[in-house]
Short mmCIF file of C-alpha atoms in Angstrom, two decimals:
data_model
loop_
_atom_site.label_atom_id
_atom_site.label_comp_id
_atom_site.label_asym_id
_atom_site.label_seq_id
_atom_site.Cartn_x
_atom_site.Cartn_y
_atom_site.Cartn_z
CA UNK I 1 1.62 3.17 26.87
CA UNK I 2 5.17 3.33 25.05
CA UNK I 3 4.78 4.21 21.37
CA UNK I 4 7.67 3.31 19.01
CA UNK I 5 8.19 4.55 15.70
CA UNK I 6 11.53 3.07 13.83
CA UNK I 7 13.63 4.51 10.94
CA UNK I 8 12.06 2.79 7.69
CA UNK I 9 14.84 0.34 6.10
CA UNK I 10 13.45 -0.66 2.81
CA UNK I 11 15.00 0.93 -0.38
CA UNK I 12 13.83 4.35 -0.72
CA UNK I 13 11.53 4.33 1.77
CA UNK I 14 11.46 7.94 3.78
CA UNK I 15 8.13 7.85 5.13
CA UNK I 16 7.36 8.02 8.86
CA UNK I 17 5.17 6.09 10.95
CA UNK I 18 4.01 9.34 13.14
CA UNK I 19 5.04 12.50 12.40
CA UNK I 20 4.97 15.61 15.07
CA UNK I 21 1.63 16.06 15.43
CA UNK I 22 0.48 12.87 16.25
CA UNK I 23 2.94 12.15 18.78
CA UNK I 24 1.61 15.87 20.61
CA UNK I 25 -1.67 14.33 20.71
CA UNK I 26 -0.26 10.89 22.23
CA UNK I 27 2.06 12.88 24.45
CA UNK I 28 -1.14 14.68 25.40
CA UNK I 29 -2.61 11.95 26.72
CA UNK I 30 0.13 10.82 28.71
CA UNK I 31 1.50 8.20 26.30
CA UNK I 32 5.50 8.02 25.76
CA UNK I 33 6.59 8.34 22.65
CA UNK I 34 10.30 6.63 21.35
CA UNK I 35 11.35 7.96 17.95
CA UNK I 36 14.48 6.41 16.40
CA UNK I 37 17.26 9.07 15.43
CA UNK I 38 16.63 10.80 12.01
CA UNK I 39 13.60 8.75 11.36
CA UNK I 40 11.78 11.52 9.77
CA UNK I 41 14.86 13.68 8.74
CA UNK I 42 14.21 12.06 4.70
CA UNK I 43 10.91 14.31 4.84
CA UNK I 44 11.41 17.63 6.93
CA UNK I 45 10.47 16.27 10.07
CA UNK I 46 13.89 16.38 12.42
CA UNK I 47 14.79 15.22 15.41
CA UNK I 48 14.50 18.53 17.48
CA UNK I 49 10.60 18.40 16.24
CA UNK I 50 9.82 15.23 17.78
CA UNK I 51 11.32 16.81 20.69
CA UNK I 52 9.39 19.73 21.10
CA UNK I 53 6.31 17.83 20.99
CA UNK I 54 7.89 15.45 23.95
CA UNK I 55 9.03 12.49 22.13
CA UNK I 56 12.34 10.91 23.47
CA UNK I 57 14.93 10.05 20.02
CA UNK I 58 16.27 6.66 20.65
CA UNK I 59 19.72 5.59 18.43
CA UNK I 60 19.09 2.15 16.96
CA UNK I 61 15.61 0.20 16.23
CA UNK I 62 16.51 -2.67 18.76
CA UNK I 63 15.69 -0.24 21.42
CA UNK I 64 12.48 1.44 20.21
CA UNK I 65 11.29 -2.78 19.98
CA UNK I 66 12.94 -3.63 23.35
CA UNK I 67 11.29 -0.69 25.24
CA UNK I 68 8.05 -0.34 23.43
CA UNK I 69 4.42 -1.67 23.63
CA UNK I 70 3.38 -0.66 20.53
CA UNK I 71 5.39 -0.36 17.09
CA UNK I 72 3.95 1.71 14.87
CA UNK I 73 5.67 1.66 10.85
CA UNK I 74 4.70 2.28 7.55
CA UNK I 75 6.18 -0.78 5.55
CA UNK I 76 6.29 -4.17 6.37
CA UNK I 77 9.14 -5.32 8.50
CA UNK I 78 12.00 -6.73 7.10
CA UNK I 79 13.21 -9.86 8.63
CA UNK I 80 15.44 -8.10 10.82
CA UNK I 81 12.67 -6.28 12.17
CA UNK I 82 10.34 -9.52 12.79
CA UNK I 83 13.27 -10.76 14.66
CA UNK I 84 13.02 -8.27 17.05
CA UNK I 85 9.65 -8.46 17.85
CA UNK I 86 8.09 -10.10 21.09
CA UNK I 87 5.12 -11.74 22.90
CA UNK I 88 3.01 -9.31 24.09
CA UNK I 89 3.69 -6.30 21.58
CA UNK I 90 1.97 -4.81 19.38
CA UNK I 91 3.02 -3.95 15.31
CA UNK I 92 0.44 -1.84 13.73
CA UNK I 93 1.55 -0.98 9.69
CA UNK I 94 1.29 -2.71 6.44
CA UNK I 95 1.95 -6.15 6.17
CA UNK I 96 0.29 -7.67 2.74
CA UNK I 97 1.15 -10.84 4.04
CA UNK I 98 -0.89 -12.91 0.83
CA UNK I 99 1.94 -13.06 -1.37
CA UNK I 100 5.03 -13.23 1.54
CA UNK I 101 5.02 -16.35 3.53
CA UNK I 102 8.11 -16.02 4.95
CA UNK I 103 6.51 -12.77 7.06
CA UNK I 104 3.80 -14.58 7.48
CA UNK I 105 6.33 -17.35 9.85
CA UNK I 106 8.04 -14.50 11.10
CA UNK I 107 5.28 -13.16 12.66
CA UNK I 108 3.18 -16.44 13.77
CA UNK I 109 6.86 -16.79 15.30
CA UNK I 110 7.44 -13.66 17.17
CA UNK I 111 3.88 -14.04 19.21
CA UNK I 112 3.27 -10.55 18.43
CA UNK I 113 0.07 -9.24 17.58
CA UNK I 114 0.51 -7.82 14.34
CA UNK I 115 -2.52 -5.29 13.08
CA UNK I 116 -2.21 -4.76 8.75
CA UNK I 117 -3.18 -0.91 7.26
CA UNK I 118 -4.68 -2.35 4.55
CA UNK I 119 -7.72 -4.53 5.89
CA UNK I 120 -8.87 -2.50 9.00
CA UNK I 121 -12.12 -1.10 7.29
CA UNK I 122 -14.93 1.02 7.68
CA UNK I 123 -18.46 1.67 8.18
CA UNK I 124 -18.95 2.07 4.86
CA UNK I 125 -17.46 -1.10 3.95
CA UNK I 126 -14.33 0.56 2.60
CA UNK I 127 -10.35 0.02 3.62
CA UNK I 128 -9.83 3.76 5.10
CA UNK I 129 -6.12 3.37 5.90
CA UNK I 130 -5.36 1.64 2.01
CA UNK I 131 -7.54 4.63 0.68
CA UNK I 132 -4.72 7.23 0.85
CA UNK I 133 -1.97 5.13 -0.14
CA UNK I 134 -4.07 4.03 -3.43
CA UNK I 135 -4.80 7.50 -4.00
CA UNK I 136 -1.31 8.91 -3.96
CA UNK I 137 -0.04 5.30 -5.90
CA UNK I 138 -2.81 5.72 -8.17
CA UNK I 139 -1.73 9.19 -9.10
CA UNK I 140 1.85 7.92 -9.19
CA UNK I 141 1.28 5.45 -11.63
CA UNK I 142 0.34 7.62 -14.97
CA UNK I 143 3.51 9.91 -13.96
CA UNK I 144 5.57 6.52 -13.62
CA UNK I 145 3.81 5.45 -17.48
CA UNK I 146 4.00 8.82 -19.10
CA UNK I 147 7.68 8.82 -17.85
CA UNK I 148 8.75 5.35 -19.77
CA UNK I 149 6.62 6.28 -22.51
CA UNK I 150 9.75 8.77 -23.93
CA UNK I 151 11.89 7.38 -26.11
CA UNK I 152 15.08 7.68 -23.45
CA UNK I 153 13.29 5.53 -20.67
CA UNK I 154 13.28 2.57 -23.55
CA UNK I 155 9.26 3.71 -24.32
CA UNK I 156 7.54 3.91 -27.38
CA UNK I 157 8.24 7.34 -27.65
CA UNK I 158 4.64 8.65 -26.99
CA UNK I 159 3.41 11.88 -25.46
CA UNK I 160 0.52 10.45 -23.34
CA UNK I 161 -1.79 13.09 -24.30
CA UNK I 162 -0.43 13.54 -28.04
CA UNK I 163 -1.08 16.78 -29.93
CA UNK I 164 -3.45 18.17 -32.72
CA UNK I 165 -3.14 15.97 -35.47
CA UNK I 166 -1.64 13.03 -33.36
CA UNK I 167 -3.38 10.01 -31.77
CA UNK I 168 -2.78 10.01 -28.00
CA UNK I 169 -1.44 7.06 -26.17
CA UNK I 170 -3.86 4.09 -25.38
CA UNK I 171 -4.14 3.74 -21.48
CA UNK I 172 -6.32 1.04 -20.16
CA UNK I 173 -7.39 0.76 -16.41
CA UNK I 174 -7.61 -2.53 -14.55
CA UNK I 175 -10.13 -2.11 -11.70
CA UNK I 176 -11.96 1.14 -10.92
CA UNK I 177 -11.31 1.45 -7.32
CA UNK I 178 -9.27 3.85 -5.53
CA UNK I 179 -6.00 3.22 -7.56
CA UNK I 180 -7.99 2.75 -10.92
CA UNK I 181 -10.04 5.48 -9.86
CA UNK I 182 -7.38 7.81 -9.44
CA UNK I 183 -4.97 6.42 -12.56
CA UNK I 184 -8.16 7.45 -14.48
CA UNK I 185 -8.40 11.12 -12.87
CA UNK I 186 -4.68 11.73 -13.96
CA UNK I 187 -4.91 10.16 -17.40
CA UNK I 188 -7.96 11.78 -18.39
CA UNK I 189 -6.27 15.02 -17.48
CA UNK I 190 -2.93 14.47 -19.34
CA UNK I 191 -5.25 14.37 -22.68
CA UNK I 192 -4.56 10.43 -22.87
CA UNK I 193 -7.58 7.66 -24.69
CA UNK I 194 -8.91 5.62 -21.47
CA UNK I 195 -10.86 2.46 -20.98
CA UNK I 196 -11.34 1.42 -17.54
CA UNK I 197 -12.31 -2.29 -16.78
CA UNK I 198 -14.14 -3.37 -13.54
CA UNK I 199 -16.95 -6.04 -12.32
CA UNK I 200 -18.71 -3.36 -10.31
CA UNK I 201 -21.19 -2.41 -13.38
CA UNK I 202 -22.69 0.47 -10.73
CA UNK I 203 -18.78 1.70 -10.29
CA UNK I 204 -18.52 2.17 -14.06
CA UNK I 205 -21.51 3.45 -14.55
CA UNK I 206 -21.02 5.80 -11.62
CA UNK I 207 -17.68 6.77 -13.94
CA UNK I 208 -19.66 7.16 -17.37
CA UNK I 209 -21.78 10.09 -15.31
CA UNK I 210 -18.45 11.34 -14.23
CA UNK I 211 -16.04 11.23 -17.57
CA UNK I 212 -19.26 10.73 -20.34
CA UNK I 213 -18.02 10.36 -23.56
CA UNK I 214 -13.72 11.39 -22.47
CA UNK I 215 -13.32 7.57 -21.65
CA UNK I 216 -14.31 3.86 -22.20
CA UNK I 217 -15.89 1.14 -19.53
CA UNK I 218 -15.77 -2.49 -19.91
CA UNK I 219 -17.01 -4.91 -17.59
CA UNK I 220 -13.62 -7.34 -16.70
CA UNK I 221 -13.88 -10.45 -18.76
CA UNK I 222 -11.19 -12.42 -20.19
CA UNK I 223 -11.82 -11.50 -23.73
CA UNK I 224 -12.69 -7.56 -22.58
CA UNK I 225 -8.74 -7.73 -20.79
CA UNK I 226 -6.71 -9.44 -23.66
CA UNK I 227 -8.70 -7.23 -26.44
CA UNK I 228 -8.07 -4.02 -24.60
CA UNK I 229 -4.61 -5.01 -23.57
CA UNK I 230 -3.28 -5.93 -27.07
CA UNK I 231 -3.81 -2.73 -27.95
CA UNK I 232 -2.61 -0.34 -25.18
CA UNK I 233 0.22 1.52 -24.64
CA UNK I 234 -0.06 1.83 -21.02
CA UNK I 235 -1.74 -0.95 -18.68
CA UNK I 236 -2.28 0.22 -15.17
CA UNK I 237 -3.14 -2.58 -12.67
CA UNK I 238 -5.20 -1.49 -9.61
CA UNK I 239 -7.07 -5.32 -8.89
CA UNK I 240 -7.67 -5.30 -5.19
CA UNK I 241 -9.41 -8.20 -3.35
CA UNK I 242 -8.37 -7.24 0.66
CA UNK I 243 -6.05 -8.96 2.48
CA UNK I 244 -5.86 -11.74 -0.49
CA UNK I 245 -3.18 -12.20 -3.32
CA UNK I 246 -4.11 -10.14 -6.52
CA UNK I 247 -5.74 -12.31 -9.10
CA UNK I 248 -3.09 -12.21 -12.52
CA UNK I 249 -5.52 -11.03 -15.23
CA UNK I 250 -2.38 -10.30 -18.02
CA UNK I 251 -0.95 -13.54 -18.86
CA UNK I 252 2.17 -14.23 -19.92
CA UNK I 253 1.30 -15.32 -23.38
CA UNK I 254 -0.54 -12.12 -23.46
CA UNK I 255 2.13 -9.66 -22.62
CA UNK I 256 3.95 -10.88 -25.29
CA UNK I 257 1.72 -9.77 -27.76
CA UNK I 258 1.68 -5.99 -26.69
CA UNK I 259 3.48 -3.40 -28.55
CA UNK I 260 7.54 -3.37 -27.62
CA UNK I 261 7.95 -0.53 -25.34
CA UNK I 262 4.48 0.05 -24.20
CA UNK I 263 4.18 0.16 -20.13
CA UNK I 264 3.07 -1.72 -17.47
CA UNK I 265 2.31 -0.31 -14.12
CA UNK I 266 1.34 -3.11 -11.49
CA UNK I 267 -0.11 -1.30 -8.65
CA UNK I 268 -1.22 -4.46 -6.83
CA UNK I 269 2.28 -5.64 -6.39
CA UNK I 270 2.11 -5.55 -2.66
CA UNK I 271 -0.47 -7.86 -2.98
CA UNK I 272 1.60 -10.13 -5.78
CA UNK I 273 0.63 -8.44 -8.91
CA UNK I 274 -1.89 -8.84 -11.10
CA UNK I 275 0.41 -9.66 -14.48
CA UNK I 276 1.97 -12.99 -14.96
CA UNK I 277 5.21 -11.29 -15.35
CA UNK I 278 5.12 -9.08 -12.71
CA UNK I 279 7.74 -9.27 -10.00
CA UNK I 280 8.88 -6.67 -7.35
CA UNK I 281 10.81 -3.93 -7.96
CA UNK I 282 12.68 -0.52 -6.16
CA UNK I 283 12.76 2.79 -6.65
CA UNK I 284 16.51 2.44 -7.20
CA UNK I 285 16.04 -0.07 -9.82
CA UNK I 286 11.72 0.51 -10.76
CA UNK I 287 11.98 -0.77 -13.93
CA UNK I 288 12.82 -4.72 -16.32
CA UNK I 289 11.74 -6.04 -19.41
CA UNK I 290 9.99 -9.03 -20.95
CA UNK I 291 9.45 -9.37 -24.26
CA UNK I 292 10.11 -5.57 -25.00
CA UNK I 293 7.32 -4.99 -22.53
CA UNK I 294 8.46 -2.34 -19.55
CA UNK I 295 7.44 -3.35 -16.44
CA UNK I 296 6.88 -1.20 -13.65
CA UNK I 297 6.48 -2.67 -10.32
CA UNK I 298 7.91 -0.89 -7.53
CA UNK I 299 6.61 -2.58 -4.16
CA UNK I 300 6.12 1.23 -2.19
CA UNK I 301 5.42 4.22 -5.02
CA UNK I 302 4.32 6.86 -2.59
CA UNK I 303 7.63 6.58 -1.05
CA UNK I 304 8.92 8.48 -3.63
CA UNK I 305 6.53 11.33 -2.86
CA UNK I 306 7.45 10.77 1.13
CA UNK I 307 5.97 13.87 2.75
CA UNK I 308 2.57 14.03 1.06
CA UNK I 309 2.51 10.14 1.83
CA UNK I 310 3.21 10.63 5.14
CA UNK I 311 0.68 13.23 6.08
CA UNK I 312 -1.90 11.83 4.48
CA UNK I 313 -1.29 8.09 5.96
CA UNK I 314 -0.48 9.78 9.46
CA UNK I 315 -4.13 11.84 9.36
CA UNK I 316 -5.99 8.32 8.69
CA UNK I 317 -4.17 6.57 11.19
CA UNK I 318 -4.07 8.69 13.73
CA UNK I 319 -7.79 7.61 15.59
CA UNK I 320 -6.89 3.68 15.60
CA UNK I 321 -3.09 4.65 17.11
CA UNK I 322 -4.88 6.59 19.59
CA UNK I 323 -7.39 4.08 20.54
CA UNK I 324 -4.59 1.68 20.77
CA UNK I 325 -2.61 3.53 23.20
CA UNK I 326 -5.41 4.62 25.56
CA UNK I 327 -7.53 1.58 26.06
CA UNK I 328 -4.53 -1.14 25.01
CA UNK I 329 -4.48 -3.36 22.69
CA UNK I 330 -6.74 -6.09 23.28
CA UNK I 331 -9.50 -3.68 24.93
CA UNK I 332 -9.23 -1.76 21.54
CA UNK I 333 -9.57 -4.72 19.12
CA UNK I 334 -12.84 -6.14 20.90
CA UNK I 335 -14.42 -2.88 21.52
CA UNK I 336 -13.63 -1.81 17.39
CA UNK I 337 -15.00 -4.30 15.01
CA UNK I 338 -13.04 -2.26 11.98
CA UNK I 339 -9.80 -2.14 13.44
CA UNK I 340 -10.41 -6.21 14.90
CA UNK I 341 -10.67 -6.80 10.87
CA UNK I 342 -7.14 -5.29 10.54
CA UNK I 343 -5.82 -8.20 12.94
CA UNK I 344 -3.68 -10.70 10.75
CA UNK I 345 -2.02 -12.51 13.33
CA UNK I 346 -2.33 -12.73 16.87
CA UNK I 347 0.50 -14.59 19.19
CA UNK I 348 1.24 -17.18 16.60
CA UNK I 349 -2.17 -17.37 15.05
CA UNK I 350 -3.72 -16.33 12.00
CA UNK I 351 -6.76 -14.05 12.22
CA UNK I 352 -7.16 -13.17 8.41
CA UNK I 353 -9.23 -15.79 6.49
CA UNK I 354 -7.70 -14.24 3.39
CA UNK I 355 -4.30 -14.68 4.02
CA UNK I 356 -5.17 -18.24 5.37
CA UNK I 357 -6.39 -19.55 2.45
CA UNK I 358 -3.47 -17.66 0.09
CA UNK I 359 -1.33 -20.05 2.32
CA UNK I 360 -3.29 -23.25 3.47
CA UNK I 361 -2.94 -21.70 7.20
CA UNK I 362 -5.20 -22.96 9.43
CA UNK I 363 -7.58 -19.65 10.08
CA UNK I 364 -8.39 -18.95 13.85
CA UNK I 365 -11.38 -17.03 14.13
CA UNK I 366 -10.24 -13.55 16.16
CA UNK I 367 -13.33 -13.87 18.34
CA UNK I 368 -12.41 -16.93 19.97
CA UNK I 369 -8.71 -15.49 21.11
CA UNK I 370 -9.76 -11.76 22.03
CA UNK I 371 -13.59 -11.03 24.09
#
């Protein structure tokens, strides 16, 4: 099979969708592998290494989607990518179509069978190829807070963790999964006053064994949010419901009422926030106000931290590439019930019931197209 991998295009986005080692193993196996010119060069992984490992450098996307079976990205195309793709061919990468319609038509356009990161799952019932993303975003998101907490970044002027004699800054969690899960690791360490909200009662309690008495659980009601909320200076949303839009738990009329220059780090963005007020933002430009409310909403936060991203995406990905490339595409999908859940559209039809409903698509069933 011929294995593409094209330069990333959206802002501040240097992570790879293979990087050496993976294309050795493909190589390996007898797969060719088409690397676009400098597509790795952001992070430390140059041209001459692809080489080495027998990948062929290509100069310009439109060739790595002409020549290849299978695409293989990290972000979501932009529209001049979906343009270029074709019946037959295969785009494996996030797509958190929910929120984006016009991807959606782009792809149900292209006749492409397009495969999303973030709802191929697991055994154990859990997104493996979201997991490392969250962690590294989740991680990301108390550095982002902390950040725009100082006075200079428009911020209350708090130290997160404050200092003997000195309250420390209020940081409340929405959802305890991976993201929430690891926002609380990182908070807890920096010294700052937690409460974590969730409906999984056995996830927080699992927590209380963990943290004890160092942080706060609530179980996610509307009252729980807007009291907690009102009161924080940092507000970390991690609300994940797969392959559907986030539900908005901070509303409008509620933002307004937290302190001017407290924080808000919407983690769920890809999947259209989960405040009211959120709305995407770059790395460039991470950062707006409403009300005297920061908002920080950048749409791809481990792309600031490109390398570590990219291994750790690369190592979780690397089985279901494989498995793509030696027993093709539809083979793959029918014999692999967890990667089959990662199909979101298939030549002009939509697979995910999720992202059906988020757009009143009609759903096709995957079974009935692929056997």
């Amino acid at each position: 099979m011929i294995v593409g991998v094209p330069k990333e295009i959206k802002n501040h986005e240097y992570r790879v969708g293979l990087t050496p080692d993976q294309v050795f193993e493909l190589s390996r196996f007898g797969h060719q592998v088409l690397i676009e010119k400098n597509a790795g060069q952001g992070i430390g992984f140059l041209d001459e290494h692809y080489v080495m490992v027998g990948a062929e450098i290509v100069d310009h996307a439109k060739h790595i989607f002409e020549r290849s079976n299978l695409v293989v990205k990290v972000k979501e195309p932009q529209p001049e990518e979906c343009q270029m793709l074709k019946p037959g061919q295969t785009l494996f990468t996030y797509l958190h179509l929910a929120p984006d319609p016009a991807q959606t038509q782009a792809l149900i356009n292209s006749q492409a069978t397009c495969i999303a990161y973030e709802t191929v799952t697991s055994s154990n019932g859990r997104l493996p190829l979201l997991a490392p993303m969250s962690e590294v975003a989740g991680r990301m998101s108390m550095q982002a807070a902390a950040n725009h907490l100082e006075k200079s970044q428009g911020g209350r002027g708090l130290l997160l963790g404050g200092v003997p004699g000195v309250y420390p800054a209020q940081v409340v969690i929405l959802g305890a999964g991976v993201v929430g899960s690891s926002a609380l690791q990182m908070a807890v360490g920096l010294g700052a006053e937690v409460t974590i909200i969730d409906k999984n009662i056995d996830r927080l309690r699992e927590l209380d064994a963990l943290y004890g008495n160092r942080i706060h659980t609530l179980y996610s009601s509307t009252s729980n949010i807007e009291r907690a909320v009102i009161n924080a200076d940092v507000v970390i949303g991690s609300v994940l419901i797969p392959g559907a839009s986030a539900p908005k738990l901070v509303s409008k009329s509620l933002v307004s009422k937290i302190h001017p220059g407290s924080v808000l780090v919407d983690v769920a963005i890809d999947q259209g926030g989960c405040f009211e007020t959120s709305r995407p933002t770059s790395h460039q430009d991470p950062t707006y106000l409403v009300d005297d409310v920061i908002h920080y909403c950048v749409a791809n936060m481990p792309g600031a931290v490109a390398r570590t991203s990219t291994i750790a995406l690369t190592n979780a990905t690397a089985p279901f590439v494989m498995d793509l490339a030696n027993h093709g595409t539809e083979l793959a999908l029918a014999r692999n019930q967890h990667l089959m859940n990662g199909l979101n559209v298939y030549q002009g039809h939509v697979c995910c019931q999720a992202v059906a409903i988020a757009q009143g698509l009609e759903y096709v069933d995957p079974k009935t197209l692929i056997h």
